[in-house]
JSON list of C-alpha atoms in Angstrom, two decimals:
[
{"chain": "A", "resi": 1, "resn": "ASP", "atom": "CA", "xyz": [-12.34, -9.33, -16.78]},
{"chain": "A", "resi": 2, "resn": "GLN", "atom": "CA", "xyz": [-11.24, -9.53, -13.23]},
{"chain": "A", "resi": 3, "resn": "GLN", "atom": "CA", "xyz": [-8.88, -12.44, -12.69]},
{"chain": "A", "resi": 4, "resn": "VAL", "atom": "CA", "xyz": [-8.75, -12.19, -8.91]},
{"chain": "A", "resi": 5, "resn": "LYS", "atom": "CA", "xyz": [-12.03, -11.65, -7.13]},
{"chain": "A", "resi": 6, "resn": "GLN", "atom": "CA", "xyz": [-12.91, -10.83, -3.58]},
{"chain": "A", "resi": 7, "resn": "ASN", "atom": "CA", "xyz": [-16.67, -10.95, -3.47]},
{"chain": "A", "resi": 8, "resn": "SER", "atom": "CA", "xyz": [-17.08, -9.71, 0.08]},
{"chain": "A", "resi": 9, "resn": "PRO", "atom": "CA", "xyz": [-16.33, -6.00, 0.33]},
{"chain": "A", "resi": 10, "resn": "SER", "atom": "CA", "xyz": [-16.55, -6.09, 4.11]},
{"chain": "A", "resi": 11, "resn": "LEU", "atom": "CA", "xyz": [-16.48, -8.46, 7.06]},
{"chain": "A", "resi": 12, "resn": "SER", "atom": "CA", "xyz": [-17.12, -7.92, 10.76]},
{"chain": "A", "resi": 13, "resn": "VAL", "atom": "CA", "xyz": [-15.76, -10.38, 13.32]},
{"chain": "A", "resi": 14, "resn": "GLN", "atom": "CA", "xyz": [-15.75, -10.37, 17.09]},
{"chain": "A", "resi": 15, "resn": "GLU", "atom": "CA", "xyz": [-12.42, -10.11, 18.81]},
{"chain": "A", "resi": 16, "resn": "GLY", "atom": "CA", "xyz": [-10.98, -13.52, 19.65]},
{"chain": "A", "resi": 17, "resn": "ARG", "atom": "CA", "xyz": [-12.93, -15.31, 16.95]},
{"chain": "A", "resi": 18, "resn": "ILE", "atom": "CA", "xyz": [-11.69, -16.54, 13.61]},
{"chain": "A", "resi": 19, "resn": "SER", "atom": "CA", "xyz": [-11.71, -14.25, 10.58]},
{"chain": "A", "resi": 20, "resn": "ILE", "atom": "CA", "xyz": [-11.99, -15.93, 7.19]},
{"chain": "A", "resi": 21, "resn": "LEU", "atom": "CA", "xyz": [-11.37, -13.90, 4.07]},
{"chain": "A", "resi": 22, "resn": "ASN", "atom": "CA", "xyz": [-12.10, -15.48, 0.72]},
{"chain": "A", "resi": 23, "resn": "CYS", "atom": "CA", "xyz": [-10.70, -15.05, -2.75]},
{"chain": "A", "resi": 24, "resn": "ASP", "atom": "CA", "xyz": [-11.40, -16.65, -6.13]},
{"chain": "A", "resi": 25, "resn": "TYR", "atom": "CA", "xyz": [-9.29, -16.61, -9.26]},
{"chain": "A", "resi": 26, "resn": "THR", "atom": "CA", "xyz": [-9.87, -17.48, -12.88]},
{"chain": "A", "resi": 27, "resn": "ASN", "atom": "CA", "xyz": [-6.37, -17.80, -14.31]},
{"chain": "A", "resi": 28, "resn": "SER", "atom": "CA", "xyz": [-4.40, -21.03, -14.02]},
{"chain": "A", "resi": 29, "resn": "MET", "atom": "CA", "xyz": [-1.14, -19.26, -14.85]},
{"chain": "A", "resi": 30, "resn": "PHE", "atom": "CA", "xyz": [-0.60, -17.97, -11.34]},
{"chain": "A", "resi": 31, "resn": "ASP", "atom": "CA", "xyz": [2.31, -19.54, -9.46]},
{"chain": "A", "resi": 32, "resn": "TYR", "atom": "CA", "xyz": [2.00, -17.75, -6.15]},
{"chain": "A", "resi": 33, "resn": "PHE", "atom": "CA", "xyz": [-0.88, -16.24, -4.23]},
{"chain": "A", "resi": 34, "resn": "LEU", "atom": "CA", "xyz": [-0.35, -13.45, -1.75]},
{"chain": "A", "resi": 35, "resn": "TRP", "atom": "CA", "xyz": [-2.27, -11.53, 0.86]},
{"chain": "A", "resi": 36, "resn": "TYR", "atom": "CA", "xyz": [-1.63, -7.88, 1.61]},
{"chain": "A", "resi": 37, "resn": "LYS", "atom": "CA", "xyz": [-2.95, -5.79, 4.45]},
{"chain": "A", "resi": 38, "resn": "LYS", "atom": "CA", "xyz": [-3.66, -2.08, 4.13]},
{"chain": "A", "resi": 39, "resn": "TYR", "atom": "CA", "xyz": [-4.31, 0.54, 6.77]},
{"chain": "A", "resi": 40, "resn": "PRO", "atom": "CA", "xyz": [-5.81, 3.92, 5.87]},
{"chain": "A", "resi": 41, "resn": "ALA", "atom": "CA", "xyz": [-3.33, 6.39, 4.37]},
{"chain": "A", "resi": 42, "resn": "GLU", "atom": "CA", "xyz": [-0.69, 3.70, 4.07]},
{"chain": "A", "resi": 43, "resn": "GLY", "atom": "CA", "xyz": [0.41, 1.42, 1.27]},
{"chain": "A", "resi": 44, "resn": "PRO", "atom": "CA", "xyz": [-0.40, -2.31, 1.36]},
{"chain": "A", "resi": 45, "resn": "THR", "atom": "CA", "xyz": [2.02, -4.49, 3.32]},
{"chain": "A", "resi": 46, "resn": "PHE", "atom": "CA", "xyz": [2.83, -8.07, 2.48]},
{"chain": "A", "resi": 47, "resn": "LEU", "atom": "CA", "xyz": [1.28, -10.55, 4.89]},
{"chain": "A", "resi": 48, "resn": "ILE", "atom": "CA", "xyz": [1.62, -14.12, 3.70]},
{"chain": "A", "resi": 49, "resn": "SER", "atom": "CA", "xyz": [1.94, -16.10, 0.49]},
{"chain": "A", "resi": 50, "resn": "ILE", "atom": "CA", "xyz": [1.41, -19.61, -0.78]},
{"chain": "A", "resi": 51, "resn": "SER", "atom": "CA", "xyz": [2.88, -21.48, -3.70]},
{"chain": "A", "resi": 52, "resn": "SER", "atom": "CA", "xyz": [0.44, -22.91, -6.21]},
{"chain": "A", "resi": 53, "resn": "ILE", "atom": "CA", "xyz": [1.86, -26.37, -5.52]},
{"chain": "A", "resi": 54, "resn": "LYS", "atom": "CA", "xyz": [0.88, -26.25, -1.87]},
{"chain": "A", "resi": 55, "resn": "ASP", "atom": "CA", "xyz": [-2.49, -26.22, -0.18]},
{"chain": "A", "resi": 56, "resn": "LYS", "atom": "CA", "xyz": [-1.64, -24.61, 3.13]},
{"chain": "A", "resi": 57, "resn": "ASN", "atom": "CA", "xyz": [0.81, -22.15, 4.58]},
{"chain": "A", "resi": 58, "resn": "GLU", "atom": "CA", "xyz": [0.84, -20.99, 8.16]},
{"chain": "A", "resi": 59, "resn": "ASP", "atom": "CA", "xyz": [2.55, -18.06, 9.84]},
{"chain": "A", "resi": 60, "resn": "GLY", "atom": "CA", "xyz": [1.58, -17.39, 13.42]},
{"chain": "A", "resi": 61, "resn": "ARG", "atom": "CA", "xyz": [-2.06, -16.38, 13.58]},
{"chain": "A", "resi": 62, "resn": "PHE", "atom": "CA", "xyz": [-2.36, -16.33, 9.80]},
{"chain": "A", "resi": 63, "resn": "THR", "atom": "CA", "xyz": [-3.04, -19.37, 7.64]},
{"chain": "A", "resi": 64, "resn": "VAL", "atom": "CA", "xyz": [-3.72, -19.39, 3.94]},
{"chain": "A", "resi": 65, "resn": "PHE", "atom": "CA", "xyz": [-5.49, -22.30, 2.29]},
{"chain": "A", "resi": 66, "resn": "LEU", "atom": "CA", "xyz": [-5.47, -22.99, -1.43]},
{"chain": "A", "resi": 67, "resn": "ASN", "atom": "CA", "xyz": [-8.01, -25.15, -3.24]},
{"chain": "A", "resi": 68, "resn": "LYS", "atom": "CA", "xyz": [-6.75, -25.42, -6.79]},
{"chain": "A", "resi": 69, "resn": "SER", "atom": "CA", "xyz": [-9.65, -27.45, -8.11]},
{"chain": "A", "resi": 70, "resn": "ALA", "atom": "CA", "xyz": [-12.07, -24.76, -6.96]},
{"chain": "A", "resi": 71, "resn": "LYS", "atom": "CA", "xyz": [-9.63, -21.93, -7.79]},
{"chain": "A", "resi": 72, "resn": "HIS", "atom": "CA", "xyz": [-10.26, -20.58, -4.35]},
{"chain": "A", "resi": 73, "resn": "LEU", "atom": "CA", "xyz": [-8.08, -19.44, -1.52]},
{"chain": "A", "resi": 74, "resn": "SER", "atom": "CA", "xyz": [-8.80, -18.17, 1.94]},
{"chain": "A", "resi": 75, "resn": "LEU", "atom": "CA", "xyz": [-6.98, -16.37, 4.70]},
{"chain": "A", "resi": 76, "resn": "HIS", "atom": "CA", "xyz": [-7.72, -17.42, 8.26]},
{"chain": "A", "resi": 77, "resn": "ILE", "atom": "CA", "xyz": [-6.83, -15.17, 11.17]},
{"chain": "A", "resi": 78, "resn": "VAL", "atom": "CA", "xyz": [-7.17, -16.69, 14.61]},
{"chain": "A", "resi": 79, "resn": "PRO", "atom": "CA", "xyz": [-7.63, -15.31, 17.12]},
{"chain": "A", "resi": 80, "resn": "SER", "atom": "CA", "xyz": [-8.69, -12.00, 15.59]},
{"chain": "A", "resi": 81, "resn": "GLN", "atom": "CA", "xyz": [-7.33, -8.89, 17.28]},
{"chain": "A", "resi": 82, "resn": "PRO", "atom": "CA", "xyz": [-8.37, -5.22, 17.07]},
{"chain": "A", "resi": 83, "resn": "GLY", "atom": "CA", "xyz": [-5.16, -4.41, 15.18]},
{"chain": "A", "resi": 84, "resn": "ASP", "atom": "CA", "xyz": [-6.27, -6.76, 12.42]},
{"chain": "A", "resi": 85, "resn": "SER", "atom": "CA", "xyz": [-8.91, -4.25, 11.34]},
{"chain": "A", "resi": 86, "resn": "ALA", "atom": "CA", "xyz": [-7.78, -3.22, 7.86]},
{"chain": "A", "resi": 87, "resn": "VAL", "atom": "CA", "xyz": [-8.41, -3.83, 4.18]},
{"chain": "A", "resi": 88, "resn": "TYR", "atom": "CA", "xyz": [-7.06, -7.16, 2.98]},
{"chain": "A", "resi": 89, "resn": "PHE", "atom": "CA", "xyz": [-6.09, -7.66, -0.64]},
{"chain": "A", "resi": 90, "resn": "CYS", "atom": "CA", "xyz": [-5.77, -11.04, -2.25]},
{"chain": "A", "resi": 91, "resn": "ALA", "atom": "CA", "xyz": [-3.22, -11.11, -5.05]},
{"chain": "A", "resi": 92, "resn": "ALA", "atom": "CA", "xyz": [-1.72, -13.54, -7.51]},
{"chain": "A", "resi": 93, "resn": "ARG", "atom": "CA", "xyz": [1.62, -13.61, -9.25]},
{"chain": "A", "resi": 94, "resn": "VAL", "atom": "CA", "xyz": [1.66, -14.36, -12.96]},
{"chain": "A", "resi": 95, "resn": "TYR", "atom": "CA", "xyz": [3.80, -17.40, -13.77]},
{"chain": "A", "resi": 96, "resn": "SER", "atom": "CA", "xyz": [5.37, -15.88, -16.84]},
{"chain": "A", "resi": 97, "resn": "SER", "atom": "CA", "xyz": [6.62, -12.86, -14.95]},
{"chain": "A", "resi": 98, "resn": "ALA", "atom": "CA", "xyz": [8.63, -12.87, -11.77]},
{"chain": "A", "resi": 99, "resn": "SER", "atom": "CA", "xyz": [7.07, -9.66, -10.60]},
{"chain": "A", "resi": 100, "resn": "LYS", "atom": "CA", "xyz": [3.67, -8.96, -12.09]},
{"chain": "A", "resi": 101, "resn": "ILE", "atom": "CA", "xyz": [0.98, -9.25, -9.47]},
{"chain": "A", "resi": 102, "resn": "ILE", "atom": "CA", "xyz": [-2.76, -9.07, -10.01]},
{"chain": "A", "resi": 103, "resn": "PHE", "atom": "CA", "xyz": [-4.85, -7.76, -7.11]},
{"chain": "A", "resi": 104, "resn": "GLY", "atom": "CA", "xyz": [-8.39, -8.35, -5.97]},
{"chain": "A", "resi": 105, "resn": "SER", "atom": "CA", "xyz": [-10.63, -5.48, -4.93]},
{"chain": "A", "resi": 106, "resn": "GLY", "atom": "CA", "xyz": [-10.08, -5.98, -1.21]},
{"chain": "A", "resi": 107, "resn": "THR", "atom": "CA", "xyz": [-12.14, -6.87, 1.83]},
{"chain": "A", "resi": 108, "resn": "ARG", "atom": "CA", "xyz": [-12.49, -4.49, 4.74]},
{"chain": "A", "resi": 109, "resn": "LEU", "atom": "CA", "xyz": [-12.17, -6.44, 7.99]},
{"chain": "A", "resi": 110, "resn": "SER", "atom": "CA", "xyz": [-13.51, -4.91, 11.16]},
{"chain": "A", "resi": 111, "resn": "ILE", "atom": "CA", "xyz": [-12.79, -6.53, 14.50]},
{"chain": "A", "resi": 112, "resn": "ARG", "atom": "CA", "xyz": [-15.38, -5.58, 17.08]},
{"chain": "A", "resi": 113, "resn": "PRO", "atom": "CA", "xyz": [-14.76, -5.82, 20.82]},
{"chain": "B", "resi": 1, "resn": "GLY", "atom": "CA", "xyz": [11.41, -2.68, 7.41]},
{"chain": "B", "resi": 2, "resn": "ALA", "atom": "CA", "xyz": [11.63, -1.39, 3.87]},
{"chain": "B", "resi": 3, "resn": "VAL", "atom": "CA", "xyz": [10.13, 2.05, 3.35]},
{"chain": "B", "resi": 4, "resn": "VAL", "atom": "CA", "xyz": [8.75, 3.50, 0.16]},
{"chain": "B", "resi": 5, "resn": "SER", "atom": "CA", "xyz": [7.69, 7.12, 0.02]},
{"chain": "B", "resi": 6, "resn": "GLN", "atom": "CA", "xyz": [5.53, 8.98, -2.46]},
{"chain": "B", "resi": 7, "resn": "HIS", "atom": "CA", "xyz": [5.33, 12.67, -3.10]},
{"chain": "B", "resi": 8, "resn": "PRO", "atom": "CA", "xyz": [2.99, 14.43, -3.14]},
{"chain": "B", "resi": 9, "resn": "SER", "atom": "CA", "xyz": [0.37, 12.62, -1.09]},
{"chain": "B", "resi": 10, "resn": "ARG", "atom": "CA", "xyz": [-2.39, 14.76, -2.61]},
{"chain": "B", "resi": 11, "resn": "VAL", "atom": "CA", "xyz": [-2.44, 16.97, -5.64]},
{"chain": "B", "resi": 12, "resn": "ILE", "atom": "CA", "xyz": [-5.11, 19.00, -7.38]},
{"chain": "B", "resi": 13, "resn": "CYS", "atom": "CA", "xyz": [-4.42, 20.22, -10.88]},
{"chain": "B", "resi": 14, "resn": "LYS", "atom": "CA", "xyz": [-6.35, 21.87, -13.65]},
{"chain": "B", "resi": 15, "resn": "SER", "atom": "CA", "xyz": [-7.42, 20.02, -16.74]},
{"chain": "B", "resi": 16, "resn": "GLY", "atom": "CA", "xyz": [-4.74, 20.14, -19.44]},
{"chain": "B", "resi": 17, "resn": "THR", "atom": "CA", "xyz": [-1.80, 20.47, -17.10]},
{"chain": "B", "resi": 18, "resn": "SER", "atom": "CA", "xyz": [0.77, 17.83, -16.21]},
{"chain": "B", "resi": 19, "resn": "VAL", "atom": "CA", "xyz": [1.61, 16.50, -12.79]},
{"chain": "B", "resi": 20, "resn": "LYS", "atom": "CA", "xyz": [4.58, 14.48, -11.60]},
{"chain": "B", "resi": 21, "resn": "ILE", "atom": "CA", "xyz": [4.48, 11.91, -8.82]},
{"chain": "B", "resi": 22, "resn": "GLU", "atom": "CA", "xyz": [7.68, 10.64, -7.22]},
{"chain": "B", "resi": 23, "resn": "CYS", "atom": "CA", "xyz": [8.26, 7.22, -5.72]},
{"chain": "B", "resi": 24, "resn": "ARG", "atom": "CA", "xyz": [11.36, 6.62, -3.63]},
{"chain": "B", "resi": 25, "resn": "SER", "atom": "CA", "xyz": [12.72, 3.56, -1.88]},
{"chain": "B", "resi": 26, "resn": "LEU", "atom": "CA", "xyz": [14.31, 5.05, 1.23]},
{"chain": "B", "resi": 27, "resn": "ASP", "atom": "CA", "xyz": [16.43, 2.27, 2.62]},
{"chain": "B", "resi": 28, "resn": "PHE", "atom": "CA", "xyz": [16.93, -0.22, -0.16]},
{"chain": "B", "resi": 29, "resn": "GLN", "atom": "CA", "xyz": [17.76, -0.42, -3.83]},
{"chain": "B", "resi": 30, "resn": "ALA", "atom": "CA", "xyz": [14.94, -1.35, -6.16]},
{"chain": "B", "resi": 31, "resn": "THR", "atom": "CA", "xyz": [15.69, -2.52, -9.65]},
{"chain": "B", "resi": 32, "resn": "THR", "atom": "CA", "xyz": [11.98, -2.81, -10.33]},
{"chain": "B", "resi": 33, "resn": "MET", "atom": "CA", "xyz": [9.22, -0.40, -9.44]},
{"chain": "B", "resi": 34, "resn": "PHE", "atom": "CA", "xyz": [5.55, -0.69, -10.21]},
{"chain": "B", "resi": 35, "resn": "TRP", "atom": "CA", "xyz": [2.82, 1.87, -10.71]},
{"chain": "B", "resi": 36, "resn": "TYR", "atom": "CA", "xyz": [-0.78, 1.05, -9.84]},
{"chain": "B", "resi": 37, "resn": "ARG", "atom": "CA", "xyz": [-4.02, 2.92, -10.10]},
{"chain": "B", "resi": 38, "resn": "GLN", "atom": "CA", "xyz": [-6.96, 2.36, -7.81]},
{"chain": "B", "resi": 39, "resn": "PHE", "atom": "CA", "xyz": [-10.52, 3.50, -8.33]},
{"chain": "B", "resi": 40, "resn": "PRO", "atom": "CA", "xyz": [-12.91, 3.61, -5.37]},
{"chain": "B", "resi": 41, "resn": "LYS", "atom": "CA", "xyz": [-13.83, 0.15, -4.11]},
{"chain": "B", "resi": 42, "resn": "GLN", "atom": "CA", "xyz": [-11.84, -1.49, -6.87]},
{"chain": "B", "resi": 43, "resn": "SER", "atom": "CA", "xyz": [-8.61, -3.37, -7.01]},
{"chain": "B", "resi": 44, "resn": "LEU", "atom": "CA", "xyz": [-5.17, -1.99, -7.61]},
{"chain": "B", "resi": 45, "resn": "MET", "atom": "CA", "xyz": [-4.71, -2.04, -11.36]},
{"chain": "B", "resi": 46, "resn": "LEU", "atom": "CA", "xyz": [-1.14, -2.43, -12.54]},
{"chain": "B", "resi": 47, "resn": "MET", "atom": "CA", "xyz": [-0.31, 0.34, -14.99]},
{"chain": "B", "resi": 48, "resn": "ALA", "atom": "CA", "xyz": [3.32, -0.29, -15.72]},
{"chain": "B", "resi": 49, "resn": "THR", "atom": "CA", "xyz": [6.52, -1.90, -14.59]},
{"chain": "B", "resi": 50, "resn": "SER", "atom": "CA", "xyz": [9.70, 0.11, -14.64]},
{"chain": "B", "resi": 51, "resn": "ASN", "atom": "CA", "xyz": [13.20, -1.23, -14.48]},
{"chain": "B", "resi": 52, "resn": "GLU", "atom": "CA", "xyz": [16.11, 1.00, -13.61]},
{"chain": "B", "resi": 53, "resn": "GLY", "atom": "CA", "xyz": [17.82, 2.30, -16.70]},
{"chain": "B", "resi": 54, "resn": "SER", "atom": "CA", "xyz": [15.35, 0.92, -19.21]},
{"chain": "B", "resi": 55, "resn": "LYS", "atom": "CA", "xyz": [11.98, 1.76, -20.67]},
{"chain": "B", "resi": 56, "resn": "ALA", "atom": "CA", "xyz": [8.87, 0.96, -18.73]},
{"chain": "B", "resi": 57, "resn": "THR", "atom": "CA", "xyz": [6.59, -1.89, -19.71]},
{"chain": "B", "resi": 58, "resn": "TYR", "atom": "CA", "xyz": [2.99, -0.76, -19.89]},
{"chain": "B", "resi": 59, "resn": "GLU", "atom": "CA", "xyz": [-0.06, -2.90, -19.35]},
{"chain": "B", "resi": 60, "resn": "GLN", "atom": "CA", "xyz": [-2.64, -3.25, -22.06]},
{"chain": "B", "resi": 61, "resn": "GLY", "atom": "CA", "xyz": [-4.86, -0.24, -22.30]},
{"chain": "B", "resi": 62, "resn": "VAL", "atom": "CA", "xyz": [-2.48, 2.15, -20.55]},
{"chain": "B", "resi": 63, "resn": "GLU", "atom": "CA", "xyz": [-1.35, 5.03, -22.75]},
{"chain": "B", "resi": 64, "resn": "LYS", "atom": "CA", "xyz": [2.41, 5.30, -22.49]},
{"chain": "B", "resi": 65, "resn": "ASP", "atom": "CA", "xyz": [2.41, 8.81, -23.95]},
{"chain": "B", "resi": 66, "resn": "LYS", "atom": "CA", "xyz": [-0.01, 9.98, -21.31]},
{"chain": "B", "resi": 67, "resn": "PHE", "atom": "CA", "xyz": [1.57, 8.28, -18.33]},
{"chain": "B", "resi": 68, "resn": "LEU", "atom": "CA", "xyz": [5.29, 8.87, -18.61]},
{"chain": "B", "resi": 69, "resn": "ILE", "atom": "CA", "xyz": [7.43, 6.77, -16.34]},
{"chain": "B", "resi": 70, "resn": "ASN", "atom": "CA", "xyz": [11.06, 7.35, -15.60]},
{"chain": "B", "resi": 71, "resn": "HIS", "atom": "CA", "xyz": [13.21, 5.12, -13.43]},
{"chain": "B", "resi": 72, "resn": "ALA", "atom": "CA", "xyz": [16.48, 6.98, -13.43]},
{"chain": "B", "resi": 73, "resn": "SER", "atom": "CA", "xyz": [18.06, 5.47, -10.36]},
{"chain": "B", "resi": 74, "resn": "LEU", "atom": "CA", "xyz": [17.81, 2.46, -8.08]},
{"chain": "B", "resi": 75, "resn": "THR", "atom": "CA", "xyz": [15.81, 4.48, -5.57]},
{"chain": "B", "resi": 76, "resn": "LEU", "atom": "CA", "xyz": [13.60, 6.76, -7.64]},
{"chain": "B", "resi": 77, "resn": "SER", "atom": "CA", "xyz": [10.84, 6.35, -10.17]},
{"chain": "B", "resi": 78, "resn": "THR", "atom": "CA", "xyz": [8.52, 9.08, -11.39]},
{"chain": "B", "resi": 79, "resn": "LEU", "atom": "CA", "xyz": [5.10, 9.01, -13.00]},
{"chain": "B", "resi": 80, "resn": "THR", "atom": "CA", "xyz": [4.04, 12.05, -14.99]},
{"chain": "B", "resi": 81, "resn": "VAL", "atom": "CA", "xyz": [0.42, 12.37, -15.96]},
{"chain": "B", "resi": 82, "resn": "THR", "atom": "CA", "xyz": [0.46, 14.57, -19.04]},
{"chain": "B", "resi": 83, "resn": "SER", "atom": "CA", "xyz": [-2.42, 16.74, -20.19]},
{"chain": "B", "resi": 84, "resn": "ALA", "atom": "CA", "xyz": [-4.51, 15.55, -17.29]},
{"chain": "B", "resi": 85, "resn": "HIS", "atom": "CA", "xyz": [-8.26, 15.25, -17.57]},
{"chain": "B", "resi": 86, "resn": "PRO", "atom": "CA", "xyz": [-10.92, 14.74, -14.90]},
{"chain": "B", "resi": 87, "resn": "GLU", "atom": "CA", "xyz": [-11.12, 11.04, -15.75]},
{"chain": "B", "resi": 88, "resn": "ASP", "atom": "CA", "xyz": [-7.48, 10.73, -14.69]},
{"chain": "B", "resi": 89, "resn": "SER", "atom": "CA", "xyz": [-8.52, 11.56, -11.15]},
{"chain": "B", "resi": 90, "resn": "SER", "atom": "CA", "xyz": [-7.62, 8.54, -9.10]},
{"chain": "B", "resi": 91, "resn": "PHE", "atom": "CA", "xyz": [-5.40, 7.10, -6.42]},
{"chain": "B", "resi": 92, "resn": "TYR", "atom": "CA", "xyz": [-1.95, 6.30, -7.75]},
{"chain": "B", "resi": 93, "resn": "ILE", "atom": "CA", "xyz": [0.27, 4.00, -5.78]},
{"chain": "B", "resi": 94, "resn": "CYS", "atom": "CA", "xyz": [3.78, 2.76, -6.42]},
{"chain": "B", "resi": 95, "resn": "SER", "atom": "CA", "xyz": [5.66, -0.23, -5.16]},
{"chain": "B", "resi": 96, "resn": "ALA", "atom": "CA", "xyz": [9.26, -1.32, -5.22]},
{"chain": "B", "resi": 97, "resn": "ARG", "atom": "CA", "xyz": [10.89, -4.70, -5.23]},
{"chain": "B", "resi": 98, "resn": "PRO", "atom": "CA", "xyz": [14.23, -4.87, -3.40]},
{"chain": "B", "resi": 99, "resn": "ARG", "atom": "CA", "xyz": [17.15, -5.74, -5.59]},
{"chain": "B", "resi": 100, "resn": "LYS", "atom": "CA", "xyz": [18.45, -8.40, -3.19]},
{"chain": "B", "resi": 101, "resn": "LEU", "atom": "CA", "xyz": [15.05, -10.08, -3.10]},
{"chain": "B", "resi": 102, "resn": "GLN", "atom": "CA", "xyz": [14.90, -10.18, -6.85]},
{"chain": "B", "resi": 103, "resn": "LEU", "atom": "CA", "xyz": [18.35, -11.70, -7.04]},
{"chain": "B", "resi": 104, "resn": "ALA", "atom": "CA", "xyz": [17.35, -14.35, -4.54]},
{"chain": "B", "resi": 105, "resn": "GLY", "atom": "CA", "xyz": [14.31, -15.25, -6.59]},
{"chain": "B", "resi": 106, "resn": "GLY", "atom": "CA", "xyz": [11.86, -14.01, -4.00]},
{"chain": "B", "resi": 107, "resn": "VAL", "atom": "CA", "xyz": [8.16, -14.64, -4.24]},
{"chain": "B", "resi": 108, "resn": "GLY", "atom": "CA", "xyz": [7.36, -11.22, -5.47]},
{"chain": "B", "resi": 109, "resn": "GLU", "atom": "CA", "xyz": [7.13, -9.20, -2.34]},
{"chain": "B", "resi": 110, "resn": "GLN", "atom": "CA", "xyz": [6.73, -5.58, -3.07]},
{"chain": "B", "resi": 111, "resn": "TYR", "atom": "CA", "xyz": [6.89, -2.66, -0.71]},
{"chain": "B", "resi": 112, "resn": "PHE", "atom": "CA", "xyz": [4.22, -0.11, -1.35]},
{"chain": "B", "resi": 113, "resn": "GLY", "atom": "CA", "xyz": [4.20, 3.63, -1.01]},
{"chain": "B", "resi": 114, "resn": "PRO", "atom": "CA", "xyz": [1.30, 5.37, 0.74]},
{"chain": "B", "resi": 115, "resn": "GLY", "atom": "CA", "xyz": [-0.24, 6.52, -2.52]},
{"chain": "B", "resi": 116, "resn": "THR", "atom": "CA", "xyz": [-1.03, 9.84, -4.18]},
{"chain": "B", "resi": 117, "resn": "ARG", "atom": "CA", "xyz": [-4.54, 11.16, -4.56]},
{"chain": "B", "resi": 118, "resn": "LEU", "atom": "CA", "xyz": [-4.82, 13.04, -7.85]},
{"chain": "B", "resi": 119, "resn": "THR", "atom": "CA", "xyz": [-7.80, 15.27, -8.50]},
{"chain": "B", "resi": 120, "resn": "VAL", "atom": "CA", "xyz": [-8.12, 16.95, -11.88]},
{"chain": "B", "resi": 121, "resn": "THR", "atom": "CA", "xyz": [-10.57, 19.83, -12.01]}
]
């Protein structure tokens, strides 16, 4: 069973607008949630994270929101730029392990001019 | 930034043969390296966690005798797919966690390699 789910395989957003990527999880044993960005032919790169005890974390154009009651998190990118076009993976760190991370299936974000 | 390389980037092998994939952290020491497998349009599935100088920890359902992992140094881990079969064809990707980050109790940031596309014919 997939513990971290990204139900939208793709998303298209106009440049300058807000991009919202969503993620749901089923396991309450996650202590951190992370977002990774992946360009073609490259490995994922860490983007932003949020502790399970917080509900918001902001870093420049990127903001992650966590709704623990709904077991849902989202990544907001505003304003969206052409260089943001990539695959975004939602991930969660297992509380019992300092390193084990469970990934979602990814959402391909396309920023159109 | 931290760089992780993988070699080869693509490999085609015949069924029954073995293939080795290398993962190197180029500018940092990594006490922990991870091996993932990704099927098309699916998530990265953690296969195993390897710690330098000790045996790898395999995830449930991953055959340790088929996927041999060696983490002989702080900058190199290898994954050997033994007696490969067509169903082993996949995208294999490694990641490394910097030693200093681990010591500082970091969130779990990992630096990923570019991946290796394995095709077994």
